[in-house]
Amino acid sequence: MKFCAVKQYFDDENNNNITSGASTTMIPLPNVESHPLAILITYCKKHLKIKANNADNKKETEKEMEQYEQELLKKVMPQELTELILAANYLNFKEALDFFCRAVASAIQNKSIEFVRKFFGLESDFELGEEEKLREEFAWSFEGVDED
Amino acid sequence: MSHLPVEIITEILSRLPVKSLLRFLCVSKSWYALIKHPDFIKLHLHRSIETNRDRTLILEKVTDGLPHYCYSVHFPIENHFDKAFKLYQPLYRRGKLVSILDCCHSLVCIHHFTLEIHHCTNEIAIWNPLIRKYRILPPEPMSKPSGFNFSKYNEIAFGYDLCNDDYKVLRVIAFYNRGQPLKEFEVKVYSLRWHSWRKIEEQWPKKECTVSSNSVSLNGVLHWSIAEDTPYDMDIPLGVECLLAFDLAIEKFLVFKTPVQREVELGTCLEVLKGQLCFIVTPDLGAEIDVWLMKEYGEAKKNRCEGVEIQNLPHWFRTATCVGSLLLLDGDNVIDPGRAEEQEEEMHYVIFRRILFYAFCVHEVLVVPEWDDLGASVHSMLVEEFLKNDS
C-alpha cells in the first residue's frame, strides 16, 4: 500500500482485534484536505497502473511516469504544491513526496529571494547590513534570475 | 499558507543547483544555517552525483604542449554538452601558466606549470570553480639535506581522504647529485581541513622507480603508474610497469603489479571509470590506444591484479578521459556515439571534441570552508562554441 500512514492504521486495527470490513472503515485524515487527497489518489492509481502494465521493464515505467508527471504539473498551480507535499508527507507516500519536492525545486530554481519568501511564507530575519553583505558576496548568483 | 517542516525544506533544497542555493542563503537566517550545514552539503553532493544533474567538465586547453585557460562545460546528459564558459582561475598571473593537477568532487587542484622541473616554489591552489571560491596553499619550504646539490619536484598529487573527510595534497621532492643514482626524498602532506603542511616520515619507495603517469585518487588512495628498476634518473621510463599507491588516511606507500605485465609505455594515463582504475595507454603517436580496466584491486602481498581490456572501441580517437561511468573520446571525426560491448558489461562512450583537451569532471557542490573570494573582477566570458564545427 502506498499510503503508508493508512496502512499503519489498518495494521494497528488488526493488532487491536477490532473487527471491521475493509470496505466500510472510515479512516480519519484530519491533516489532509479533500482536493490534494483526490490528486494523490489519482497519482497513486496511475503509478500502480503504469507499473503493472510494464511489469518487467523499469525504464518504460519511468518514462511513462515522467510523461504523466509532466501532464499533472501543467494542471497544478505552484501554490498548491505546498499542500500536496504536506498531504503526501502526512500519508507517508514516498514517491509522491519525492515528485512534488522535485517539482517545487524546479519551480523556485531561478526565482528571486522575494518570490521564495512569499512562496514559503517566510520573512527576512537578518540583522541590518547582514543581508546586503551576503548579496554582495554572491552577487553573481543573482544574475539571470526570473522577474517576479 | 502552511509552513513546511524543515525536513521537507531540506529535501527541496537538496535538489537545487549551487547557484540557486548561494542566492537563497539570503532568504532567512534558518535557510542560511541549513544550507551551510556540513550534513546538508553531504546530502547535496550525494544527490548531485546520483542524478548527474550538475555534472560539469572542467577543460584545460592545451596548445603546443602548454596549458592555457580553463573552461567549464555543463554536461548533465550523455551526448549533450552545453556551451563552454571560460573560467577565471585564481592563480592567474601574467606570464605564468596554470595546470590542473586533479579534481575531486567539486574541487580542482591547480598549480603553476613550468617546464623548469627544478623550480620548487610553485603556487598551488584548491579551487571550487562553480561557487567561485578558492584557497591558496601556504608556501612550504623544503629542507634539503646536506650532501645534495640539486632538488626537483618528484610528484605532487591531490585526493580525498575518505576516513578523515579531508582533501589532501601530497608533495614529494627529490634531492640528488648529477650523475648519481642515489636520491633522498622529502614527503609532505597538506590538509585542507587544517590548512597546513606536515612532513611525514614515510619515504617514497626506495627502489629506483620513475613515475610514468598522472596521479589519480580512488577510494582515499592516490595511484600512479611507475616503471620499476629504472637505473638512473631518466626522463624516459623503462622497465616493467607497477602500480604505486599512497593511502591518504594511514599515509603509507604500497607497490603492486598492474593487470598487464608489460614494459612501461610512454603516455599511460590513469583514470577512474565506474569506480575502478582505468589505464589508457598510447604506445606511440598514431598507434592504437588501449584501454584497460582493473577489476580486482590487489593487495600488495598478493601481487596480482585482474584486468580486462576494453574491446571494440573506435580506432581513431586520440585521447580519452573518464567521467563516472562514461569514457569520453576525443577524435578527429565526430560520429554518432554508439555502444561498445565489453564482455558482459556495456561500455558507453561519448565522442566529445576534436581539439585536444584534458578534461576533468566536477559535481556541483557547496564545499565551503572559509575561503577567499575571487572578487568583483571575476567574470565568466562566453566564448565561441567550442563544441560546434571544427575550426
XYZ file of C-alpha atoms in Angstrom:
539
model
C 0.000 0.000 0.000
C 1.408 3.351 -0.996
C -0.276 5.480 1.619
C 1.861 4.158 4.423
C 0.028 6.111 7.106
C -3.222 4.430 6.107
C -1.528 1.032 6.027
C -0.315 1.711 9.549
C -3.891 2.409 10.544
C -5.032 -0.985 9.220
C -2.123 -2.724 10.877
C -2.960 -1.082 14.173
C -6.587 -2.095 13.811
C -5.659 -5.716 13.253
C -3.447 -5.600 16.282
C -6.281 -4.307 18.401
C -8.604 -7.005 17.085
C -11.290 -4.603 16.088
C -13.461 -6.279 13.533
C -14.035 -4.148 10.538
C -14.704 -4.703 6.907
C -12.066 -3.012 4.813
C -14.624 -1.530 2.531
C -16.591 0.222 5.248
C -13.881 1.522 7.547
C -13.635 5.247 7.885
C -10.132 6.461 8.461
C -9.777 9.957 9.830
C -7.244 12.097 7.997
C -7.528 15.403 9.783
C -4.477 16.944 8.197
C -5.373 16.344 4.588
C -7.778 18.431 2.579
C -10.023 16.745 0.076
C -8.549 18.402 -3.005
C -4.914 17.345 -2.525
C -6.106 13.935 -1.370
C -8.011 13.461 -4.622
C -4.898 14.328 -6.618
C -2.785 11.947 -4.565
C -5.238 9.123 -5.045
C -5.230 9.695 -8.803
C -1.429 9.839 -8.803
C -1.208 6.647 -6.832
C -3.663 4.747 -9.038
C -1.841 5.909 -12.160
C 1.516 4.898 -10.694
C 0.298 1.406 -9.844
C -1.347 1.019 -13.235
C 1.784 2.020 -15.148
C 3.860 -0.282 -13.000
C 1.515 -3.190 -13.690
C 1.487 -2.527 -17.434
C 5.253 -2.520 -17.668
C 5.916 -5.276 -15.195
C 9.475 -6.109 -16.219
C 10.544 -3.006 -17.952
C 11.693 -0.493 -15.387
C 12.766 2.033 -17.996
C 9.364 2.032 -19.626
C 7.723 2.566 -16.255
C 9.980 5.508 -15.552
C 9.354 7.015 -18.964
C 5.596 6.741 -18.770
C 5.577 8.016 -15.217
C 7.621 11.027 -16.290
C 5.172 11.822 -19.066
C 2.233 11.575 -16.687
C 4.015 13.758 -14.136
C 4.657 16.466 -16.749
C 0.951 16.461 -17.627
C -0.030 16.621 -13.985
C 2.226 19.578 -13.291
C 0.535 21.576 -16.015
C -2.765 21.285 -14.163
C -1.445 22.058 -10.699
C -0.786 25.606 -9.507
C 2.612 26.155 -7.863
C 0.903 27.295 -4.665
C -0.978 24.006 -4.465
C 2.297 22.137 -4.407
C 2.847 23.018 -0.750
C -0.489 21.468 0.214
C 0.288 18.400 -1.870
C 3.650 17.998 -0.207
C 2.152 18.255 3.254
C -0.526 15.708 2.337
C 1.986 13.289 0.834
C 4.185 13.719 3.883
C 1.340 13.051 6.295
C 0.264 9.994 4.344
C 3.868 8.857 4.130
C 3.565 8.434 0.372
C 7.231 8.468 -0.626
C 7.023 8.536 -4.416
C 4.593 11.425 -4.491
C 6.603 13.333 -1.894
C 9.743 12.893 -3.956
C 7.960 14.011 -7.119
C 6.413 17.109 -5.590
C 9.675 18.149 -3.929
C 11.343 17.927 -7.308
C 8.538 19.952 -8.798
C 8.912 22.704 -6.202
C 12.687 22.734 -6.664
C 12.172 23.224 -10.401
C 9.619 25.933 -9.800
C 11.810 28.015 -7.482
C 15.196 27.309 -9.020
C 15.517 30.512 -10.959
C 13.378 32.763 -8.828
C 14.257 35.776 -6.730
C 14.557 35.795 -2.974
C 11.358 37.795 -2.607
C 9.426 35.190 -4.610
C 10.819 32.376 -2.493
C 9.972 34.152 0.756
C 6.398 34.688 -0.416
C 6.104 31.104 -1.618
C 7.159 29.593 1.691
C 5.627 32.273 3.889
C 8.979 33.393 5.270
C 10.361 36.731 6.351
C 13.875 38.017 6.475
C 15.269 37.912 9.988
C 18.743 39.170 9.241
C 20.344 41.981 11.187
C 20.836 45.293 9.467
C 23.536 45.007 6.875
C 23.932 41.217 7.055
C 21.754 40.547 4.046
C 23.499 43.230 1.980
C 26.857 41.649 2.770
C 25.675 38.260 1.558
C 24.145 39.721 -1.588
C 27.449 41.369 -2.374
C 29.470 38.242 -1.714
C 27.402 36.180 -4.112
C 26.346 38.919 -6.495
C 26.959 36.703 -9.491
C 24.323 34.236 -8.322
C 21.673 36.936 -8.755
C 22.316 37.265 -12.448
C 19.723 35.936 -14.857
C 17.046 35.483 -12.219
C 13.410 35.480 -13.390
C 11.449 38.655 -12.994
C 8.814 38.449 -10.287
C -0.006 29.190 3.678
C 1.094 26.330 5.893
C 4.723 26.175 6.794
C 6.683 23.219 5.548
C 8.681 21.264 8.120
C 12.451 21.552 7.943
C 12.952 18.007 6.611
C 10.857 18.877 3.580
C 12.668 22.164 3.013
C 15.903 20.160 3.131
C 14.569 17.718 0.549
C 13.586 20.536 -1.761
C 16.819 22.487 -1.346
C 18.996 19.425 -1.875
C 17.636 19.246 -5.412
C 18.687 22.767 -6.352
C 21.797 23.728 -8.302
C 24.551 25.584 -6.475
C 23.838 28.992 -7.993
C 20.281 28.970 -6.615
C 21.446 27.794 -3.202
C 24.020 30.537 -2.871
C 21.365 33.092 -3.692
C 18.919 31.540 -1.203
C 21.431 31.948 1.601
C 19.845 35.404 1.813
C 16.291 34.170 2.311
C 16.461 33.876 6.064
C 18.816 33.002 8.906
C 17.446 29.480 9.206
C 17.928 28.824 5.480
C 21.479 30.189 5.754
C 22.238 27.807 8.617
C 20.624 24.878 6.821
C 22.471 25.364 3.534
C 25.840 25.869 5.188
C 25.489 22.813 7.436
C 28.011 20.032 6.656
C 25.255 17.374 6.679
C 23.305 19.271 4.074
C 26.419 19.730 1.951
C 26.964 15.963 2.031
C 23.347 15.289 1.091
C 23.601 17.767 -1.759
C 26.777 16.163 -3.086
C 25.185 12.730 -2.867
C 22.111 13.884 -4.807
C 24.280 15.641 -7.359
C 26.315 12.525 -8.052
C 23.230 10.302 -8.098
C 21.398 12.317 -10.701
C 24.339 13.711 -12.705
C 22.267 16.826 -12.860
C 25.101 19.229 -12.140
C 27.896 17.327 -13.776
C 30.403 19.748 -15.285
C 33.555 19.161 -17.211
C 36.449 21.438 -16.441
C 38.574 21.546 -19.522
C 42.141 22.666 -19.779
C 43.003 23.787 -23.240
C 46.434 22.645 -24.291
C 48.279 24.259 -27.179
C 51.757 23.162 -28.214
C 52.004 21.070 -25.090
C 51.350 24.009 -22.791
C 48.218 24.593 -20.755
C 46.223 27.735 -21.486
C 42.928 28.671 -19.876
C 40.271 26.630 -18.204
C 36.724 26.162 -19.403
C 33.659 24.713 -17.823
C 31.082 22.743 -19.750
C 27.833 21.621 -18.187
C 27.179 18.043 -19.105
C 24.132 16.632 -17.358
C 23.004 14.249 -20.063
C 25.137 11.881 -22.051
C 25.849 13.032 -25.566
C 24.850 16.542 -24.791
C 27.320 19.263 -23.939
C 26.271 22.801 -23.128
C 28.263 25.879 -24.129
C 31.820 26.193 -22.888
C 32.461 29.055 -20.487
C 35.954 30.386 -19.999
C 36.897 30.354 -16.352
C 38.920 32.855 -14.463
C 41.180 30.850 -12.230
C 42.732 32.175 -9.034
C 46.374 31.580 -9.921
C 46.182 33.757 -12.978
C 49.319 35.860 -13.258
C 50.828 37.422 -16.297
C 53.442 35.239 -17.861
C 52.614 32.175 -15.787
C 50.852 29.059 -16.939
C 48.472 27.169 -14.741
C 47.825 23.479 -14.964
C 45.133 21.320 -13.413
C 46.533 18.639 -11.177
C 43.385 16.692 -10.448
C 39.793 17.031 -9.477
C 37.758 15.593 -6.619
C 34.010 16.075 -6.129
C 33.730 19.806 -6.726
C 37.304 20.810 -6.010
C 40.006 21.335 -8.568
C 43.644 21.475 -7.570
C 45.713 23.734 -9.782
C 49.297 24.825 -9.773
C 51.694 26.944 -11.741
C 53.044 24.951 -14.582
C 56.641 25.272 -15.501
C 58.958 23.318 -17.715
C 61.643 24.071 -15.181
C 61.368 20.976 -13.076
C 63.927 22.267 -10.675
C 61.693 25.091 -9.652
C 60.042 24.037 -6.415
C 58.273 27.145 -5.307
C 55.202 26.899 -7.480
C 51.953 28.133 -6.050
C 49.261 25.542 -5.548
C 45.584 26.304 -5.053
C 42.443 24.346 -4.352
C 39.531 25.864 -6.167
C 35.809 25.343 -6.456
C 35.038 26.896 -9.836
C 31.284 26.557 -9.526
C 30.975 28.635 -6.375
C 33.988 30.756 -7.326
C 35.913 30.284 -4.125
C 39.490 29.180 -3.699
C 42.285 28.687 -1.227
C 45.964 29.098 -1.990
C 48.145 26.658 -0.115
C 50.604 28.297 2.250
C 54.118 28.240 0.836
C 56.073 25.372 2.318
C 59.842 25.386 2.200
C 61.804 22.240 1.612
C 64.616 21.096 3.845
C 67.459 19.974 1.647
C 69.702 17.520 3.473
C 73.431 18.139 3.322
C 75.361 16.348 0.637
C 72.915 17.040 -2.137
C 73.178 19.820 -4.650
C 70.000 19.534 -6.600
C 66.334 19.249 -5.899
C 63.271 18.783 -8.027
C 59.591 18.037 -7.782
C 59.221 14.312 -7.863
C 55.499 14.365 -7.565
C 52.506 16.344 -6.459
C 49.061 14.816 -6.207
C 45.600 15.720 -4.934
C 42.973 13.449 -3.418
C 40.159 12.945 -0.954
C 40.803 11.187 2.348
C 37.589 9.228 2.992
C 38.361 8.353 6.599
C 39.023 11.877 7.755
C 36.709 13.672 5.327
C 39.585 15.854 4.212
C 41.135 16.896 0.924
C 44.891 16.491 0.778
C 47.824 17.404 -1.401
C 50.895 15.214 -1.422
C 54.240 16.748 -2.324
C 57.378 14.730 -2.891
C 60.688 16.437 -3.559
C 63.742 14.518 -4.623
C 67.276 15.546 -3.723
C 70.125 14.245 -5.841
C 73.532 14.883 -7.289
C 74.101 14.868 -11.027
C 75.165 11.573 -12.438
C 74.483 9.640 -9.252
C 71.528 7.341 -8.736
C 71.132 7.882 -5.018
C 68.337 10.117 -4.027
C 66.634 11.221 -0.912
C 63.046 12.276 -0.727
C 61.057 14.680 1.343
C 57.384 13.789 1.628
C 54.890 16.363 2.862
C 51.122 16.345 3.041
C 48.826 19.372 3.049
C 45.430 19.079 4.712
C 42.643 21.392 3.600
C 40.826 20.950 6.891
C 43.814 22.198 8.865
C 45.149 24.459 6.112
C 48.689 23.367 6.862
C 51.519 21.174 5.654
C 53.040 18.328 7.589
C 56.181 16.362 6.932
C 55.662 12.639 7.115
C 58.279 10.040 7.814
C 57.032 7.661 5.161
C 59.522 7.552 2.354
C 58.884 7.491 -1.353
C 59.704 3.858 -2.215
C 63.467 3.491 -2.135
C 63.605 1.325 -5.199
C 64.579 3.213 -8.242
C 61.319 3.991 -9.841
C 60.092 6.653 -12.184
C 56.531 7.832 -12.412
C 55.072 7.217 -15.847
C 51.549 8.550 -15.485
C 49.427 11.204 -13.861
C 48.146 10.591 -10.358
C 44.578 9.602 -9.708
C 42.590 9.431 -6.495
C 40.303 6.462 -5.815
C 38.730 5.385 -2.529
C 41.013 7.610 -0.495
C 44.170 6.316 -2.169
C 46.418 8.065 -4.670
C 47.682 5.977 -7.575
C 50.453 6.278 -10.134
C 51.772 4.029 -12.800
C 55.501 3.638 -12.276
C 58.414 2.000 -14.010
C 60.382 -0.100 -11.611
C 64.096 -0.555 -11.812
C 64.867 2.436 -13.854
C 68.564 2.718 -13.056
C 69.070 6.397 -13.459
C 67.066 9.476 -13.207
C 65.942 9.299 -16.784
C 63.253 11.245 -18.495
C 62.024 8.197 -20.345
C 60.885 5.453 -18.010
C 61.972 1.919 -18.742
C 61.195 -1.389 -17.208
C 58.153 -3.254 -16.032
C 55.158 -1.258 -15.048
C 53.870 -1.300 -11.497
C 51.228 0.478 -9.554
C 52.220 2.791 -6.730
C 49.610 3.713 -4.176
C 49.545 6.153 -1.277
C 46.818 5.728 1.298
C 45.804 9.212 2.393
C 44.364 8.081 5.699
C 47.200 5.928 7.011
C 49.796 7.829 4.947
C 51.687 4.832 3.644
C 53.016 3.830 0.238
C 52.296 0.473 -1.390
C 53.592 -1.029 -4.611
C 51.883 -3.744 -6.587
C 51.583 -5.159 -10.045
C 49.312 -3.912 -12.777
C 46.936 -6.122 -14.746
C 49.113 -6.122 -17.797
C 52.642 -7.193 -17.170
C 54.439 -5.289 -19.816
C 57.065 -2.708 -20.477
C 56.137 0.763 -19.448
C 54.738 2.816 -22.253
C 55.001 6.464 -22.809
C 51.750 8.223 -22.196
C 49.963 5.975 -19.749
C 47.022 7.828 -18.407
C 45.278 6.699 -15.243
C 41.621 7.412 -14.788
C 38.737 6.203 -12.699
C 35.933 4.563 -14.620
C 32.903 3.130 -12.826
C 34.794 3.231 -9.571
C 37.679 1.195 -10.953
C 41.160 2.099 -12.078
C 41.372 2.542 -15.797
C 44.608 2.545 -17.789
C 44.554 4.468 -21.028
C 47.713 3.737 -22.934
C 49.077 5.448 -26.008
C 52.043 3.350 -27.076
C 53.243 5.578 -29.876
C 51.947 8.605 -31.630
C 49.483 7.358 -34.187
C 49.221 3.868 -32.736
C 46.026 2.482 -31.319
C 45.084 3.447 -27.824
C 44.478 0.637 -25.378
C 42.087 0.940 -22.525
C 42.298 -1.423 -19.558
C 40.054 -1.675 -16.561
C 41.435 -3.034 -13.325
C 38.748 -5.291 -11.990
C 40.226 -6.527 -8.784
C 42.100 -4.273 -6.524
C 45.042 -6.362 -5.452
C 46.760 -6.209 -2.155
C 50.453 -5.592 -2.039
C 51.054 -9.106 -0.767
C 49.001 -10.813 -3.431
C 50.911 -9.008 -6.114
C 48.304 -9.871 -8.621
C 45.585 -7.905 -10.313
C 42.802 -8.892 -12.587
C 42.380 -6.695 -15.574
C 40.297 -6.635 -18.655
C 40.836 -4.868 -21.920
C 38.003 -2.813 -23.252
C 37.298 -4.050 -26.747
C 35.559 -2.646 -29.732
C 36.489 0.950 -29.322
C 36.836 3.081 -32.419
C 40.433 3.364 -33.519
C 40.647 6.930 -34.499
C 40.478 8.626 -31.137
C 43.499 10.476 -29.843
C 42.845 10.947 -26.168
C 40.345 9.657 -23.690
C 39.186 10.530 -20.247
C 36.695 9.049 -17.822
C 33.739 10.648 -16.191
C 31.801 8.465 -13.782
C 30.827 5.533 -15.921
C 31.442 7.188 -19.245
C 34.513 7.033 -21.365
C 34.937 10.255 -23.274
C 36.816 10.029 -26.510
C 38.340 12.910 -28.338
C 38.874 12.378 -32.001
C 39.168 13.794 -35.431
C 35.778 12.849 -36.671
C 32.581 13.443 -34.899
C 30.356 10.451 -35.473
C 27.238 9.311 -33.756
C 28.019 7.967 -30.333
C 27.406 4.267 -30.094
C 27.738 1.420 -27.684
C 30.685 -0.880 -27.346
C 30.283 -4.276 -25.766
C 32.908 -5.111 -23.240
C 32.496 -8.714 -22.307
C 29.416 -8.921 -20.121
C 29.191 -5.220 -19.496
C 28.131 -2.388 -21.675
C 30.718 0.294 -22.153
C 29.128 3.512 -23.053
C 31.311 6.006 -24.772
C 30.740 9.504 -25.980
C 32.615 11.473 -28.571
C 33.139 14.990 -27.482
C 35.584 17.005 -29.402
C 38.449 17.166 -31.763
C 40.523 19.850 -30.061
C 42.975 18.462 -27.580
C 41.614 18.967 -24.125
C 42.423 17.478 -20.802
C 39.131 17.052 -19.120
C 38.216 16.741 -15.510
C 34.840 16.356 -14.032
C 33.338 18.128 -11.101
C 29.965 17.816 -9.495
C 28.361 20.968 -8.282
C 28.690 21.102 -4.600
C 28.993 23.612 -1.872
C 32.181 22.563 -0.171
C 32.932 25.817 1.544
C 35.253 26.268 4.431
C 36.096 29.962 4.940
C 37.624 30.744 1.618
C 38.953 33.639 -0.319
C 36.643 35.090 -2.861
C 37.507 35.553 -6.492
C 36.231 39.089 -6.154
C 34.315 41.564 -8.175
C 36.776 41.451 -11.039
C 35.702 37.946 -11.965
C 33.501 37.473 -14.893
C 32.910 34.399 -16.968
C 33.279 35.084 -20.618
C 31.073 33.439 -23.096
C 33.320 32.049 -25.769
C 32.567 30.852 -29.272
C 31.045 27.457 -29.064
C 33.931 25.088 -28.981
C 31.545 22.294 -29.314
C 30.374 23.182 -32.778
C 32.238 22.764 -36.028
C 35.868 22.046 -36.335
C 37.928 25.184 -36.506
